[in-house]
Amino acid sequence: MNEAIRPSPESPPQAAVTPELSVIVPTFNERDNVTTLFRRLEATLAGVAWEVIFVDDNSPDGTWDVVRALARQDSRVRCVRRIGRRGLSGACIEGILASSAPCAAVIDADLQHDETQLPRMLALLEAGEADLVIGSRYVEGGSADSFNKQRADASALATELAQRVLRVKVADPMSGFFMIRRDRFEQLAPQLSTQGFKILLDVVATARGELRVKEIPYTFGSRLHGESKLDSMVALDFLGLVLAKLTNDTVSLRFLLFALVGSTGLFVHLAALFVALELFNVPFPHAQASGAFLAMTSNFILNNFLTYRDQRLKGVAILRGLLLFYLVCSVGLVANVGVAFSVYDQEPIWWLAGAAGALMGVVWNYAMSGLFVWRKR
Ligand code: GDD
Ligand code: MN
């Protein structure tokens, strides 16, 4: 393709006004939806100086390519293409921080949110009546009829939990549709979690009542094209966020999952030992070694699927990761035994020494796995 780098002289002149509103659209495999959304924004935001920033996580369907084409025709459209990263919350944060408009809205690409509410949300922010306006399914006049029963129950449960545990006084903290003053957002941004998908809940919980919030009703519609990216694993993300906010970010769900997986490894080890000794009459040292290998292997597989599912290793990277994991765990074992010995030396209490060693082992394995096995690219 031979594209002109300079716009041709007959291309329409574009106003050089700074936008008052930036609309952030996180996308993953939404190529059939983005153009429609752009047209609808254009219709509903006539009279507003606006821009739209699509934040695409390198969608395999080439959504970013469609967005780039739109952007070449209209300078109000921008595209942030992120490579090697996945995550709805992180995408929204980056999009908002990439804008310099005083107000930023977040809206899904699949047209399930009602973009015609945007002017009203903007008016509320600009009148100084709120710092944050939420498109809410759970206030009078709003609804989520397109949800199936299971999804509706899950949503209600998560909402209830968030309200009680995090003392969030918002009817729909799980909404993915909101508008916020960018200066307020920038204050909170360093404390927000980039993992998971509950960006609004994170914002509200992190602000601890310091934000003036308004909710306006809207009807959550059906998806136009494509499919939802939220799988059953989002429940884990949600719990992780609640845990992190409750403990001021000291306990991470990743560490808890890693430790949990580690404890399943103990069972694998003992089971393998039993089978090898009792059923196959393998000599003890061999049985013990194969038990350890099996446990490390199953730990690796579980961690790859659960603990690090957002950075899951695939293809040949699995083999490399597994070998590194063996290495990390072997050193962890030496550290474990070393610590247990020295504690036992000072204070011959077997369970205290054992627990100290095990803790040392899991902390080491966790820290080193994060550095070498599932390192961020
Ligand atoms: N950049 C990026 N990266 N975008 C993503 C990712 C990701 O990893 N995952 C999802 N998205 C985009 C989708 O392309 C879509 O535009 C939007 O985020 C919402 O994702 P859906 O997959 O359509 O989610 P949903 O419809 O099931 O969930 C919606 O409703 C929930 C309320 O029940 C979302 O609005 C949630 O934020 C909301 O909590
Ligand atoms: Mn959706």
mmCIF file of C-alpha atoms in Angstrom, residues 38-357:
data_model
loop_
_atom_site.group_PDB
_atom_site.id
_atom_site.type_symbol
_atom_site.label_atom_id
_atom_site.label_comp_id
_atom_site.label_asym_id
_atom_site.label_seq_id
_atom_site.Cartn_x
_atom_site.Cartn_y
_atom_site.Cartn_z
ATOM 1 C CA PHE A 38 -17.298 6.312 16.713
ATOM 2 C CA ARG A 39 -20.279 7.320 14.543
ATOM 3 C CA ARG A 40 -22.569 7.265 17.563
ATOM 4 C CA LEU A 41 -20.166 9.375 19.606
ATOM 5 C CA GLU A 42 -19.969 11.825 16.754
ATOM 6 C CA ALA A 43 -23.760 12.119 16.676
ATOM 7 C CA THR A 44 -24.300 12.425 20.394
ATOM 8 C CA LEU A 45 -21.367 14.764 21.123
ATOM 9 C CA ALA A 46 -22.081 17.340 18.434
ATOM 10 C CA GLY A 47 -21.431 20.684 20.066
ATOM 11 C CA VAL A 48 -18.793 19.307 22.460
ATOM 12 C CA ALA A 49 -15.039 19.509 21.862
ATOM 13 C CA TRP A 50 -14.205 15.845 22.296
ATOM 14 C CA GLU A 51 -11.716 13.179 21.362
ATOM 15 C CA VAL A 52 -11.775 9.421 21.622
ATOM 16 C CA ILE A 53 -8.813 7.295 22.701
ATOM 17 C CA PHE A 54 -9.020 3.600 21.916
ATOM 18 C CA VAL A 55 -6.688 1.533 24.055
ATOM 19 C CA ASP A 56 -6.198 -1.782 22.324
ATOM 20 C CA ASP A 57 -4.193 -4.684 23.715
ATOM 21 C CA ASN A 58 -2.852 -5.713 20.333
ATOM 22 C CA SER A 59 -6.088 -7.522 19.433
ATOM 23 C CA PRO A 60 -5.549 -10.554 17.191
ATOM 24 C CA ASP A 61 -8.479 -9.378 15.056
ATOM 25 C CA GLY A 62 -6.597 -6.170 14.271
ATOM 26 C CA THR A 63 -8.962 -3.738 16.014
ATOM 27 C CA TRP A 64 -6.066 -1.266 16.242
ATOM 28 C CA ASP A 65 -5.776 -1.291 12.469
ATOM 29 C CA VAL A 66 -9.410 -0.266 12.067
ATOM 30 C CA VAL A 67 -8.927 2.455 14.685
ATOM 31 C CA ARG A 68 -5.810 3.749 12.925
ATOM 32 C CA ALA A 69 -7.775 4.019 9.705
ATOM 33 C CA LEU A 70 -10.441 6.048 11.521
ATOM 34 C CA ALA A 71 -7.748 8.221 13.074
ATOM 35 C CA ARG A 72 -6.268 9.006 9.666
ATOM 36 C CA GLN A 73 -9.594 10.449 8.645
ATOM 37 C CA ASP A 74 -10.364 12.304 11.847
ATOM 38 C CA SER A 75 -7.824 13.732 14.285
ATOM 39 C CA ARG A 76 -10.280 13.376 17.151
ATOM 40 C CA VAL A 77 -9.562 9.653 17.083
ATOM 41 C CA ARG A 78 -6.432 8.264 18.717
ATOM 42 C CA CYS A 79 -5.163 4.763 19.157
ATOM 43 C CA VAL A 80 -2.936 3.400 21.892
ATOM 44 C CA ARG A 81 -1.771 -0.066 20.872
ATOM 45 C CA ARG A 82 -0.294 -1.917 23.839
ATOM 46 C CA ILE A 83 1.931 -4.881 23.156
ATOM 47 C CA GLY A 84 2.617 -7.683 25.628
ATOM 48 C CA ARG A 85 -0.016 -6.507 28.084
ATOM 49 C CA ARG A 86 -3.582 -7.446 28.832
ATOM 50 C CA GLY A 87 -6.099 -5.985 31.218
ATOM 51 C CA LEU A 88 -9.157 -3.819 31.159
ATOM 52 C CA SER A 89 -8.237 -1.683 34.199
ATOM 53 C CA GLY A 90 -4.723 -0.988 33.015
ATOM 54 C CA ALA A 91 -5.998 -0.040 29.571
ATOM 55 C CA CYS A 92 -8.484 2.458 31.048
ATOM 56 C CA ILE A 93 -5.827 3.993 33.304
ATOM 57 C CA GLU A 94 -3.408 4.449 30.436
ATOM 58 C CA GLY A 95 -6.091 5.933 28.250
ATOM 59 C CA ILE A 96 -7.161 8.495 30.837
ATOM 60 C CA LEU A 97 -3.557 9.443 31.545
ATOM 61 C CA ALA A 98 -2.887 9.841 27.826
ATOM 62 C CA SER A 99 -5.450 12.630 27.579
ATOM 63 C CA SER A 100 -5.202 16.207 28.690
ATOM 64 C CA ALA A 101 -8.898 16.980 28.561
ATOM 65 C CA PRO A 102 -10.303 18.069 31.935
ATOM 66 C CA CYS A 103 -12.957 15.330 31.803
ATOM 67 C CA ALA A 104 -12.487 11.689 30.871
ATOM 68 C CA ALA A 105 -15.173 9.091 30.238
ATOM 69 C CA VAL A 106 -14.757 5.317 30.041
ATOM 70 C CA ILE A 107 -17.146 3.366 27.839
ATOM 71 C CA ASP A 108 -17.135 -0.174 26.411
ATOM 72 C CA ALA A 109 -16.621 -0.631 22.681
ATOM 73 C CA ASP A 110 -19.431 -3.141 22.239
ATOM 74 C CA LEU A 111 -22.274 -0.598 22.527
ATOM 75 C CA GLN A 112 -23.690 -2.145 25.710
ATOM 76 C CA HIS A 113 -23.341 1.235 27.393
ATOM 77 C CA ASP A 114 -25.619 4.111 26.446
ATOM 78 C CA GLU A 115 -23.422 6.773 24.895
ATOM 79 C CA THR A 116 -26.324 9.227 24.724
ATOM 80 C CA GLN A 117 -25.841 9.778 28.480
ATOM 81 C CA LEU A 118 -22.415 11.346 27.902
ATOM 82 C CA PRO A 119 -23.580 14.967 27.415
ATOM 83 C CA ARG A 120 -25.542 14.795 30.643
ATOM 84 C CA MET A 121 -22.581 13.332 32.513
ATOM 85 C CA LEU A 122 -20.345 16.075 31.140
ATOM 86 C CA ALA A 123 -22.821 18.771 32.135
ATOM 87 C CA LEU A 124 -22.813 17.494 35.727
ATOM 88 C CA LEU A 125 -19.027 17.544 35.920
ATOM 89 C CA GLU A 126 -18.725 20.932 34.269
ATOM 90 C CA ALA A 127 -21.342 22.451 36.552
ATOM 91 C CA GLY A 128 -19.150 21.340 39.457
ATOM 92 C CA GLU A 129 -21.888 19.130 40.867
ATOM 93 C CA ALA A 130 -19.707 16.022 40.993
ATOM 94 C CA ASP A 131 -16.156 14.752 40.517
ATOM 95 C CA LEU A 132 -17.360 11.415 39.230
ATOM 96 C CA VAL A 133 -20.554 10.521 37.384
ATOM 97 C CA ILE A 134 -21.464 6.851 37.102
ATOM 98 C CA GLY A 135 -23.731 5.293 34.509
ATOM 99 C CA SER A 136 -25.665 3.051 36.856
ATOM 100 C CA ARG A 137 -27.803 -0.020 36.227
ATOM 101 C CA TYR A 138 -28.983 -0.167 39.808
ATOM 102 C CA VAL A 139 -30.560 3.203 40.474
ATOM 103 C CA GLU A 140 -34.197 4.026 39.762
ATOM 104 C CA GLY A 141 -34.662 4.012 35.982
ATOM 105 C CA GLY A 142 -31.609 1.903 35.177
ATOM 106 C CA SER A 143 -31.557 -1.781 34.266
ATOM 107 C CA ALA A 144 -29.485 -4.702 33.104
ATOM 108 C CA ASP A 145 -32.193 -6.765 31.401
ATOM 109 C CA SER A 146 -29.754 -8.241 28.909
ATOM 110 C CA PHE A 147 -28.037 -10.185 31.720
ATOM 111 C CA ASN A 148 -28.804 -13.876 32.055
ATOM 112 C CA LYS A 149 -29.764 -15.107 35.512
ATOM 113 C CA GLN A 150 -26.291 -16.340 36.395
ATOM 114 C CA ARG A 151 -24.594 -13.112 35.408
ATOM 115 C CA ALA A 152 -27.233 -11.052 37.219
ATOM 116 C CA ASP A 153 -26.725 -13.061 40.434
ATOM 117 C CA ALA A 154 -22.952 -12.763 40.229
ATOM 118 C CA SER A 155 -23.194 -9.040 39.652
ATOM 119 C CA ALA A 156 -25.566 -8.583 42.592
ATOM 120 C CA LEU A 157 -23.310 -10.623 44.878
ATOM 121 C CA ALA A 158 -20.171 -8.713 43.906
ATOM 122 C CA THR A 159 -21.980 -5.399 44.369
ATOM 123 C CA GLU A 160 -23.204 -6.392 47.813
ATOM 124 C CA LEU A 161 -19.769 -7.595 48.857
ATOM 125 C CA ALA A 162 -18.085 -4.422 47.649
ATOM 126 C CA GLN A 163 -20.603 -2.267 49.466
ATOM 127 C CA ARG A 164 -20.281 -4.118 52.755
ATOM 128 C CA VAL A 165 -16.626 -4.995 52.876
ATOM 129 C CA LEU A 166 -15.163 -1.885 51.275
ATOM 130 C CA ARG A 167 -17.931 0.415 52.555
ATOM 131 C CA VAL A 168 -18.480 1.762 49.090
ATOM 132 C CA LYS A 169 -21.641 3.835 49.000
ATOM 133 C CA VAL A 170 -22.417 3.496 45.325
ATOM 134 C CA ALA A 171 -25.321 1.539 43.846
ATOM 135 C CA ASP A 172 -23.338 0.191 40.875
ATOM 136 C CA PRO A 173 -19.612 0.056 41.719
ATOM 137 C CA MET A 174 -19.113 -2.641 39.050
ATOM 138 C CA SER A 175 -20.170 -0.366 36.238
ATOM 139 C CA GLY A 176 -17.716 0.023 33.398
ATOM 140 C CA PHE A 177 -19.325 3.293 32.293
ATOM 141 C CA PHE A 178 -18.379 6.541 34.027
ATOM 142 C CA MET A 179 -16.925 10.004 33.646
ATOM 143 C CA ILE A 180 -14.405 11.591 35.985
ATOM 144 C CA ARG A 181 -12.494 14.842 36.353
ATOM 145 C CA ARG A 182 -8.995 14.068 35.184
ATOM 146 C CA ASP A 183 -7.252 16.035 37.949
ATOM 147 C CA ARG A 184 -9.004 13.913 40.565
ATOM 148 C CA PHE A 185 -8.154 10.777 38.672
ATOM 149 C CA GLU A 186 -4.481 11.701 38.433
ATOM 150 C CA GLN A 187 -4.337 12.015 42.225
ATOM 151 C CA LEU A 188 -5.644 8.476 42.643
ATOM 152 C CA ALA A 189 -3.829 6.865 39.713
ATOM 153 C CA PRO A 190 -0.627 5.802 41.529
ATOM 154 C CA GLN A 191 -2.678 3.710 43.956
ATOM 155 C CA LEU A 192 -4.850 1.963 41.392
ATOM 156 C CA SER A 193 -4.386 -1.648 40.411
ATOM 157 C CA THR A 194 -3.665 -2.277 36.747
ATOM 158 C CA GLN A 195 -4.729 -5.881 37.008
ATOM 159 C CA GLY A 196 -8.286 -7.012 36.733
ATOM 160 C CA PHE A 197 -11.254 -5.163 35.349
ATOM 161 C CA LYS A 198 -12.921 -3.334 38.226
ATOM 162 C CA ILE A 199 -11.495 0.075 37.578
ATOM 163 C CA LEU A 200 -14.482 1.990 38.926
ATOM 164 C CA LEU A 201 -14.646 0.015 42.171
ATOM 165 C CA ASP A 202 -10.931 0.606 42.593
ATOM 166 C CA VAL A 203 -11.334 4.356 42.032
ATOM 167 C CA VAL A 204 -14.205 4.657 44.499
ATOM 168 C CA ALA A 205 -12.577 2.461 47.157
ATOM 169 C CA THR A 206 -9.225 4.204 46.826
ATOM 170 C CA ALA A 207 -10.813 7.654 47.130
ATOM 171 C CA ARG A 208 -12.338 6.650 50.503
ATOM 172 C CA GLY A 209 -15.304 8.952 50.238
ATOM 173 C CA GLU A 210 -13.275 11.923 49.026
ATOM 174 C CA LEU A 211 -14.966 12.017 45.630
ATOM 175 C CA ARG A 212 -18.308 13.650 45.075
ATOM 176 C CA VAL A 213 -20.217 10.973 43.183
ATOM 177 C CA LYS A 214 -23.450 11.146 41.179
ATOM 178 C CA GLU A 215 -25.161 8.168 39.592
ATOM 179 C CA ILE A 216 -27.415 8.421 36.603
ATOM 180 C CA PRO A 217 -29.534 5.534 35.343
ATOM 181 C CA TYR A 218 -28.996 3.788 32.026
ATOM 182 C CA THR A 219 -29.997 0.508 30.438
ATOM 183 C CA PHE A 220 -27.221 -2.006 29.898
ATOM 184 C CA GLY A 221 -27.855 -3.243 26.367
ATOM 185 C CA SER A 222 -26.821 -6.304 24.404
ATOM 186 C CA ARG A 223 -23.494 -6.662 22.682
ATOM 187 C CA LEU A 224 -23.492 -5.695 19.002
ATOM 188 C CA HIS A 225 -20.742 -7.966 17.619
ATOM 189 C CA GLY A 226 -18.168 -10.315 19.111
ATOM 190 C CA GLU A 227 -18.175 -11.823 22.574
ATOM 191 C CA SER A 228 -17.560 -10.875 26.200
ATOM 192 C CA LYS A 229 -14.015 -11.265 27.517
ATOM 193 C CA LEU A 230 -15.063 -11.681 31.113
ATOM 194 C CA ASP A 231 -14.733 -15.348 32.100
ATOM 195 C CA SER A 232 -15.212 -17.062 35.440
ATOM 196 C CA MET A 233 -11.697 -15.972 36.380
ATOM 197 C CA VAL A 234 -12.903 -12.409 36.861
ATOM 198 C CA ALA A 235 -14.279 -13.566 40.214
ATOM 199 C CA LEU A 236 -10.666 -14.097 41.271
ATOM 200 C CA ASP A 237 -9.680 -10.655 40.048
ATOM 201 C CA PHE A 238 -12.525 -9.187 42.003
ATOM 202 C CA LEU A 239 -11.526 -10.940 45.233
ATOM 203 C CA GLY A 240 -7.954 -9.835 44.664
ATOM 204 C CA LEU A 241 -8.999 -6.230 44.428
ATOM 205 C CA VAL A 242 -11.145 -6.440 47.574
ATOM 206 C CA LEU A 243 -8.262 -8.049 49.446
ATOM 207 C CA ALA A 244 -5.722 -5.500 48.266
ATOM 208 C CA LYS A 245 -7.940 -2.557 49.201
ATOM 209 C CA LEU A 246 -8.802 -4.058 52.597
ATOM 210 C CA THR A 247 -5.182 -4.574 53.537
ATOM 211 C CA ASN A 248 -3.824 -1.341 52.056
ATOM 212 C CA ASP A 249 -2.089 -3.287 49.316
ATOM 213 C CA THR A 250 0.001 -5.368 51.707
ATOM 214 C CA VAL A 251 -1.515 -8.724 50.792
ATOM 215 C CA SER A 252 -1.625 -9.540 47.138
ATOM 216 C CA LEU A 253 -3.916 -12.173 45.730
ATOM 217 C CA ARG A 254 -1.070 -13.394 43.582
ATOM 218 C CA PHE A 255 1.003 -14.278 46.612
ATOM 219 C CA LEU A 256 -1.939 -16.009 48.296
ATOM 220 C CA LEU A 257 -2.611 -18.033 45.150
ATOM 221 C CA PHE A 258 1.059 -18.919 44.879
ATOM 222 C CA ALA A 259 1.098 -20.136 48.481
ATOM 223 C CA LEU A 260 -2.157 -22.031 47.937
ATOM 224 C CA VAL A 261 -0.747 -23.760 44.891
ATOM 225 C CA GLY A 262 2.361 -24.553 46.948
ATOM 226 C CA SER A 263 0.251 -26.306 49.546
ATOM 227 C CA THR A 264 -1.457 -28.430 46.895
ATOM 228 C CA GLY A 265 2.092 -29.409 45.886
ATOM 229 C CA LEU A 266 2.565 -30.983 49.290
ATOM 230 C CA PHE A 267 -0.381 -33.300 48.642
ATOM 231 C CA VAL A 268 0.901 -34.196 45.195
ATOM 232 C CA HIS A 269 4.269 -34.979 46.718
ATOM 233 C CA LEU A 270 2.856 -37.209 49.459
ATOM 234 C CA ALA A 271 0.532 -38.991 47.044
ATOM 235 C CA ALA A 272 3.400 -39.687 44.636
ATOM 236 C CA LEU A 273 5.563 -40.905 47.505
ATOM 237 C CA PHE A 274 2.835 -43.265 48.620
ATOM 238 C CA VAL A 275 2.264 -44.683 45.152
ATOM 239 C CA ALA A 276 5.976 -45.135 44.459
ATOM 240 C CA LEU A 277 6.732 -46.756 47.814
ATOM 241 C CA GLU A 278 3.653 -48.875 48.362
ATOM 242 C CA LEU A 279 2.658 -49.855 44.846
ATOM 243 C CA PHE A 280 5.940 -49.901 42.961
ATOM 244 C CA ASN A 281 8.422 -50.649 45.741
ATOM 245 C CA VAL A 282 10.723 -47.862 44.569
ATOM 246 C CA PRO A 283 13.620 -47.177 46.995
ATOM 247 C CA PHE A 284 12.889 -44.196 49.232
ATOM 248 C CA PRO A 285 15.407 -41.660 47.833
ATOM 249 C CA HIS A 286 14.130 -42.232 44.292
ATOM 250 C CA ALA A 287 10.536 -42.063 45.421
ATOM 251 C CA GLN A 288 11.189 -38.841 47.301
ATOM 252 C CA ALA A 289 12.944 -37.273 44.320
ATOM 253 C CA SER A 290 10.175 -38.195 41.885
ATOM 254 C CA GLY A 291 7.578 -36.873 44.347
ATOM 255 C CA ALA A 292 9.412 -33.554 44.475
ATOM 256 C CA PHE A 293 9.615 -33.358 40.703
ATOM 257 C CA LEU A 294 5.948 -34.153 40.290
ATOM 258 C CA ALA A 295 5.000 -31.555 42.899
ATOM 259 C CA MET A 296 7.133 -28.871 41.263
ATOM 260 C CA THR A 297 5.666 -29.726 37.871
ATOM 261 C CA SER A 298 2.078 -29.565 39.071
ATOM 262 C CA ASN A 299 2.828 -26.316 40.933
ATOM 263 C CA PHE A 300 4.217 -24.872 37.751
ATOM 264 C CA ILE A 301 1.181 -25.871 35.706
ATOM 265 C CA LEU A 302 -1.268 -24.547 38.289
ATOM 266 C CA ASN A 303 0.610 -21.282 38.678
ATOM 267 C CA ASN A 304 0.703 -20.866 34.930
ATOM 268 C CA PHE A 305 -3.066 -21.316 34.736
ATOM 269 C CA LEU A 306 -4.152 -19.507 37.866
ATOM 270 C CA THR A 307 -1.610 -17.333 39.622
ATOM 271 C CA TYR A 308 -0.060 -15.918 36.471
ATOM 272 C CA ARG A 309 -2.911 -16.439 34.038
ATOM 273 C CA ASP A 310 -2.552 -12.859 32.795
ATOM 274 C CA GLN A 311 1.064 -13.629 31.862
ATOM 275 C CA ARG A 312 0.517 -17.267 30.921
ATOM 276 C CA LEU A 313 3.473 -18.892 29.196
ATOM 277 C CA LYS A 314 2.656 -20.597 25.931
ATOM 278 C CA GLY A 315 4.440 -22.821 23.417
ATOM 279 C CA VAL A 316 8.184 -23.321 23.910
ATOM 280 C CA ALA A 317 8.203 -20.656 26.612
ATOM 281 C CA ILE A 318 6.473 -23.253 28.819
ATOM 282 C CA LEU A 319 9.476 -25.566 28.688
ATOM 283 C CA ARG A 320 11.936 -22.796 29.410
ATOM 284 C CA GLY A 321 9.711 -21.557 32.255
ATOM 285 C CA LEU A 322 9.432 -25.049 33.718
ATOM 286 C CA LEU A 323 13.205 -25.536 33.782
ATOM 287 C CA LEU A 324 13.681 -22.147 35.417
ATOM 288 C CA PHE A 325 10.951 -22.988 37.906
ATOM 289 C CA TYR A 326 12.783 -26.213 38.872
ATOM 290 C CA LEU A 327 15.917 -24.166 39.390
ATOM 291 C CA VAL A 328 14.184 -21.503 41.473
ATOM 292 C CA CYS A 329 12.460 -24.135 43.627
ATOM 293 C CA SER A 330 15.662 -26.103 44.220
ATOM 294 C CA VAL A 331 17.395 -23.032 45.564
ATOM 295 C CA GLY A 332 14.209 -22.316 47.536
ATOM 296 C CA LEU A 333 14.486 -25.746 49.098
ATOM 297 C CA VAL A 334 18.061 -25.090 50.180
ATOM 298 C CA ALA A 335 16.969 -21.748 51.676
ATOM 299 C CA ASN A 336 14.052 -23.471 53.392
ATOM 300 C CA VAL A 337 16.227 -26.106 55.018
ATOM 301 C CA GLY A 338 18.887 -23.553 55.908
ATOM 302 C CA VAL A 339 16.474 -21.260 57.713
ATOM 303 C CA ALA A 340 14.757 -24.169 59.456
ATOM 304 C CA PHE A 341 18.132 -25.460 60.693
ATOM 305 C CA SER A 342 19.261 -22.138 62.097
ATOM 306 C CA VAL A 343 15.925 -21.519 63.826
ATOM 307 C CA TYR A 344 16.014 -25.038 65.264
ATOM 308 C CA ASP A 345 19.559 -24.416 66.417
ATOM 309 C CA GLN A 346 18.474 -21.405 68.482
ATOM 310 C CA GLU A 347 15.122 -22.726 69.603
ATOM 311 C CA PRO A 348 14.565 -26.457 69.210
ATOM 312 C CA ILE A 349 10.833 -26.208 68.526
ATOM 313 C CA TRP A 350 10.220 -28.419 65.481
ATOM 314 C CA TRP A 351 7.021 -26.749 64.211
ATOM 315 C CA LEU A 352 8.411 -23.229 64.553
ATOM 316 C CA ALA A 353 11.570 -24.162 62.684
ATOM 317 C CA GLY A 354 9.563 -26.038 60.035
ATOM 318 C CA ALA A 355 7.142 -23.159 59.524
ATOM 319 C CA ALA A 356 9.939 -20.583 59.310
ATOM 320 C CA GLY A 357 11.669 -22.716 56.690
#
